[in-house]
Amino acid sequence: MIHVRGLRYEYPDSGPVLHGIDFDLNPGESVALLGPNGSGKTTFALHLNGILHGAGLVTVAGITVTPYTLEAVRQKVGFVFQSAENQLFLPTVLEDVMFGLLNQGIPPAEAERDARAMLASLHLEPFASRNPFHLSAGEKRRAALAGVLVMQPDLLILDEPTTFLDPPGVRELALLLNRQSMARLIITHDSRFALTTTTRAVFFEQGRILASGPTAEIIERFDWL
């Protein structure tokens, strides 16, 4: 699903961030990206849907990520950002979830049917006509996730998905993710969440991957619990 070789990137105002990343992800696999703040986890993930472009090879579902393949790549990759507000911008939750479908040319009636079905599966149907900014943090997170899942991506990337969630919300999100069949990358500082939602972890530090292996082993090795 993902094949990355020699990925390097530097921000103009802060210098090098990634120093030759090699990484592979199999279809259906769920992997945690662990490591301290500023270690390059999110910068790496933003290369997988072409938001950032560094030096090196990045392929997603057999498509090499270039400025010319972004439309095809972004049909394969769903990205749920750390701040749900970045993905909620329309007057109602239903319109937000329908947005991507309509943008792909899906007829409005079909888009509404699929969006309502997705909202129901995430227990958000009662909020369909609500303004997203009037939702709780957990409800916003689920609404943003609904807008991504309804597109049926082959790869789901979540950046710090447990931020602002209470323990019941974290458990509900873990159950939801474990029901998904697509490949998943989860950037998180919540090692307990990683243990319940991933089978493998990679540990980033100073723009490099120091280790990759079973999630529990990586957490223990780096004392990350």
Short mmCIF file of C-alpha atoms in Angstrom, two decimals:
data_model
loop_
_atom_site.label_atom_id
_atom_site.label_comp_id
_atom_site.label_asym_id
_atom_site.label_seq_id
_atom_site.Cartn_x
_atom_site.Cartn_y
_atom_site.Cartn_z
CA MET A 1 0.00 0.00 0.00
CA ILE A 2 2.86 2.39 0.85
CA HIS A 3 6.43 2.17 -0.39
CA VAL A 4 8.82 4.96 0.65
CA ARG A 5 12.56 5.07 -0.01
CA GLY A 6 15.09 7.73 0.89
CA LEU A 7 12.53 10.42 1.78
CA ARG A 8 14.17 13.69 2.80
CA TYR A 9 12.51 17.00 3.57
CA GLU A 10 13.42 20.35 5.04
CA TYR A 11 11.31 23.37 5.90
CA PRO A 12 12.69 26.64 4.54
CA ASP A 13 12.69 28.28 7.98
CA SER A 14 13.86 25.37 10.15
CA GLY A 15 16.16 23.16 8.14
CA PRO A 16 16.08 19.37 7.58
CA VAL A 17 13.25 17.41 9.20
CA LEU A 18 13.38 14.01 7.48
CA HIS A 19 16.70 12.27 6.85
CA GLY A 20 16.19 9.41 4.41
CA ILE A 21 13.04 7.60 5.55
CA ASP A 22 12.41 4.04 4.30
CA PHE A 23 8.96 2.63 5.07
CA ASP A 24 6.49 0.04 3.80
CA LEU A 25 2.85 -0.60 4.73
CA ASN A 26 0.85 -3.61 3.57
CA PRO A 27 -2.84 -3.51 2.58
CA GLY A 28 -5.06 -3.79 5.64
CA GLU A 29 -2.17 -3.30 8.08
CA SER A 30 -2.54 -0.90 11.02
CA VAL A 31 0.68 0.81 12.14
CA ALA A 32 1.39 3.38 14.87
CA LEU A 33 3.85 6.20 14.32
CA LEU A 34 5.44 6.91 17.68
CA GLY A 35 8.11 9.35 18.83
CA PRO A 36 8.62 12.74 20.48
CA ASN A 37 7.18 16.02 19.24
CA GLY A 38 9.16 17.36 16.29
CA SER A 39 10.54 13.96 15.32
CA GLY A 40 9.00 14.08 11.82
CA LYS A 41 5.91 11.86 12.15
CA THR A 42 3.35 14.31 10.76
CA THR A 43 5.79 15.71 8.20
CA PHE A 44 6.29 12.16 6.93
CA ALA A 45 2.54 11.47 6.79
CA LEU A 46 1.85 14.69 4.85
CA HIS A 47 3.99 13.30 2.02
CA LEU A 48 1.60 10.37 1.59
CA ASN A 49 -1.16 12.53 0.13
CA GLY A 50 1.08 15.09 -1.53
CA ILE A 51 0.59 18.02 0.85
CA LEU A 52 4.38 18.09 1.15
CA HIS A 53 6.93 17.09 -1.49
CA GLY A 54 10.44 16.06 -0.49
CA ALA A 55 13.30 14.26 -2.18
CA GLY A 56 12.99 10.50 -2.52
CA LEU A 57 10.44 7.94 -3.69
CA VAL A 58 6.87 7.83 -2.33
CA THR A 59 4.30 5.46 -3.82
CA VAL A 60 0.75 4.86 -2.60
CA ALA A 61 -1.27 1.94 -3.98
CA GLY A 62 1.23 1.67 -6.79
CA ILE A 63 0.98 5.37 -7.71
CA THR A 64 4.13 7.47 -7.44
CA VAL A 65 3.25 10.68 -5.61
CA THR A 66 4.10 13.67 -7.80
CA PRO A 67 2.41 17.02 -8.46
CA TYR A 68 0.81 15.34 -11.50
CA THR A 69 -0.75 12.39 -9.64
CA LEU A 70 -2.29 14.18 -6.66
CA GLU A 71 -5.91 13.66 -7.73
CA ALA A 72 -5.42 9.91 -8.08
CA VAL A 73 -3.43 9.65 -4.85
CA ARG A 74 -5.95 11.62 -2.81
CA GLN A 75 -8.72 9.27 -3.92
CA LYS A 76 -6.72 6.52 -2.19
CA VAL A 77 -5.74 8.36 1.01
CA GLY A 78 -8.04 9.70 3.72
CA PHE A 79 -6.39 12.04 6.24
CA VAL A 80 -8.00 13.01 9.56
CA PHE A 81 -6.04 15.94 10.94
CA GLN A 82 -5.27 16.58 14.59
CA SER A 83 -7.67 19.52 14.67
CA ALA A 84 -11.09 18.39 13.46
CA GLU A 85 -12.06 22.02 12.82
CA ASN A 86 -9.67 22.01 9.84
CA GLN A 87 -12.03 19.59 8.08
CA LEU A 88 -15.40 20.97 9.17
CA PHE A 89 -16.35 24.12 7.31
CA LEU A 90 -19.92 23.83 6.00
CA PRO A 91 -23.15 24.88 7.76
CA THR A 92 -24.25 21.34 8.74
CA VAL A 93 -22.64 18.02 9.56
CA LEU A 94 -24.50 16.34 6.70
CA GLU A 95 -23.17 18.85 4.17
CA ASP A 96 -19.64 18.33 5.45
CA VAL A 97 -19.87 14.57 5.05
CA MET A 98 -21.43 14.92 1.58
CA PHE A 99 -18.79 17.40 0.39
CA GLY A 100 -16.19 14.92 -0.84
CA LEU A 101 -18.76 12.77 -2.61
CA LEU A 102 -20.25 15.74 -4.44
CA ASN A 103 -16.76 16.90 -5.36
CA GLN A 104 -16.24 13.54 -7.06
CA GLY A 105 -19.38 14.04 -9.14
CA ILE A 106 -21.67 11.72 -7.16
CA PRO A 107 -25.33 12.71 -7.74
CA PRO A 108 -26.73 14.66 -4.75
CA ALA A 109 -29.38 12.07 -3.85
CA GLU A 110 -26.80 9.27 -3.83
CA ALA A 111 -24.31 11.40 -1.90
CA GLU A 112 -26.91 12.21 0.75
CA ARG A 113 -27.89 8.54 1.08
CA ASP A 114 -24.28 7.46 1.58
CA ALA A 115 -23.54 10.34 3.95
CA ARG A 116 -26.57 9.57 6.13
CA ALA A 117 -25.61 5.89 6.24
CA MET A 118 -22.10 6.81 7.38
CA LEU A 119 -23.45 9.18 10.02
CA ALA A 120 -25.72 6.43 11.31
CA SER A 121 -22.81 3.99 11.54
CA LEU A 122 -20.91 6.52 13.70
CA HIS A 123 -23.97 7.35 15.84
CA LEU A 124 -24.07 10.87 14.41
CA GLU A 125 -27.37 10.80 12.52
CA PRO A 126 -29.14 12.97 15.16
CA PHE A 127 -26.54 15.68 14.47
CA ALA A 128 -26.96 15.72 10.68
CA SER A 129 -28.58 19.16 10.63
CA ARG A 130 -26.41 20.64 13.40
CA ASN A 131 -23.63 23.15 12.83
CA PRO A 132 -20.35 21.20 13.28
CA PHE A 133 -18.92 23.90 15.54
CA HIS A 134 -21.71 23.28 18.05
CA LEU A 135 -20.58 19.67 18.57
CA SER A 136 -18.41 18.37 21.38
CA ALA A 137 -14.75 17.58 20.70
CA GLY A 138 -15.51 13.88 20.36
CA GLU A 139 -18.46 14.50 18.06
CA LYS A 140 -16.34 16.79 15.87
CA ARG A 141 -13.71 14.06 15.65
CA ARG A 142 -16.31 11.51 14.54
CA ALA A 143 -17.82 13.98 12.04
CA ALA A 144 -14.41 14.60 10.46
CA LEU A 145 -13.81 10.85 10.36
CA ALA A 146 -17.21 10.30 8.73
CA GLY A 147 -16.32 12.71 5.94
CA VAL A 148 -13.18 10.68 5.25
CA LEU A 149 -14.59 7.16 5.65
CA VAL A 150 -17.52 7.85 3.33
CA MET A 151 -14.96 8.25 0.53
CA GLN A 152 -13.85 4.63 1.08
CA PRO A 153 -10.10 5.30 1.03
CA ASP A 154 -7.56 2.49 0.73
CA LEU A 155 -5.40 4.19 3.37
CA LEU A 156 -6.60 6.04 6.47
CA ILE A 157 -4.18 8.37 8.29
CA LEU A 158 -5.09 9.80 11.69
CA ASP A 159 -2.99 12.46 13.40
CA GLU A 160 -3.34 12.35 17.21
CA PRO A 161 -6.92 11.03 17.02
CA THR A 162 -7.44 10.87 20.80
CA THR A 163 -6.73 14.57 21.42
CA PHE A 164 -9.52 16.11 23.56
CA LEU A 165 -11.35 12.78 23.86
CA ASP A 166 -12.47 11.45 27.24
CA PRO A 167 -11.89 7.75 28.06
CA PRO A 168 -15.29 6.58 26.72
CA GLY A 169 -14.63 8.53 23.52
CA VAL A 170 -11.20 6.91 23.15
CA ARG A 171 -12.69 3.43 23.61
CA GLU A 172 -15.44 4.13 21.08
CA LEU A 173 -12.91 5.40 18.54
CA ALA A 174 -10.71 2.33 19.03
CA LEU A 175 -13.68 0.03 18.43
CA LEU A 176 -14.60 1.97 15.31
CA LEU A 177 -11.08 1.82 13.87
CA ASN A 178 -10.76 -1.88 14.58
CA ARG A 179 -13.84 -2.49 12.44
CA GLN A 180 -12.19 -0.92 9.39
CA SER A 181 -10.54 -3.06 6.71
CA MET A 182 -8.37 -0.44 5.00
CA ALA A 183 -4.70 0.14 5.85
CA ARG A 184 -4.26 2.57 8.72
CA LEU A 185 -1.48 4.83 9.97
CA ILE A 186 -2.06 6.28 13.44
CA ILE A 187 0.17 9.10 14.69
CA THR A 188 -0.22 9.12 18.44
CA HIS A 189 1.36 9.80 21.82
CA ASP A 190 -1.30 7.59 23.42
CA SER A 191 0.56 4.29 23.69
CA ARG A 192 -2.42 2.48 25.22
CA PHE A 193 -4.53 3.51 22.22
CA ALA A 194 -1.75 2.31 19.91
CA LEU A 195 -1.72 -1.07 21.66
CA THR A 196 -5.45 -1.54 21.06
CA THR A 197 -5.58 -0.32 17.45
CA THR A 198 -2.29 -1.34 15.78
CA THR A 199 -0.18 -4.46 15.34
CA ARG A 200 3.08 -2.73 14.39
CA ALA A 201 4.78 0.50 15.40
CA VAL A 202 7.68 2.56 14.07
CA PHE A 203 9.59 4.93 16.31
CA PHE A 204 10.69 8.31 14.95
CA GLU A 205 13.45 10.43 16.43
CA GLN A 206 15.12 13.49 14.89
CA GLY A 207 13.75 12.75 11.43
CA ARG A 208 14.76 9.10 11.32
CA ILE A 209 13.02 5.79 11.98
CA LEU A 210 14.99 4.17 14.77
CA ALA A 211 13.02 0.92 14.96
CA SER A 212 10.03 -0.98 13.63
CA GLY A 213 8.31 -4.01 15.15
CA PRO A 214 5.29 -5.26 17.09
CA THR A 215 3.63 -2.37 18.88
CA ALA A 216 4.11 -3.77 22.37
CA GLU A 217 7.81 -4.45 21.76
CA ILE A 218 8.49 -0.94 20.43
CA ILE A 219 6.64 0.67 23.34
CA GLU A 220 8.63 -1.38 25.83
CA ARG A 221 11.96 -0.81 24.06
CA PHE A 222 11.59 2.97 24.13
CA ASP A 223 9.78 3.09 27.50
CA TRP A 224 6.86 4.80 25.77
CA LEU A 225 3.96 3.59 27.90
#
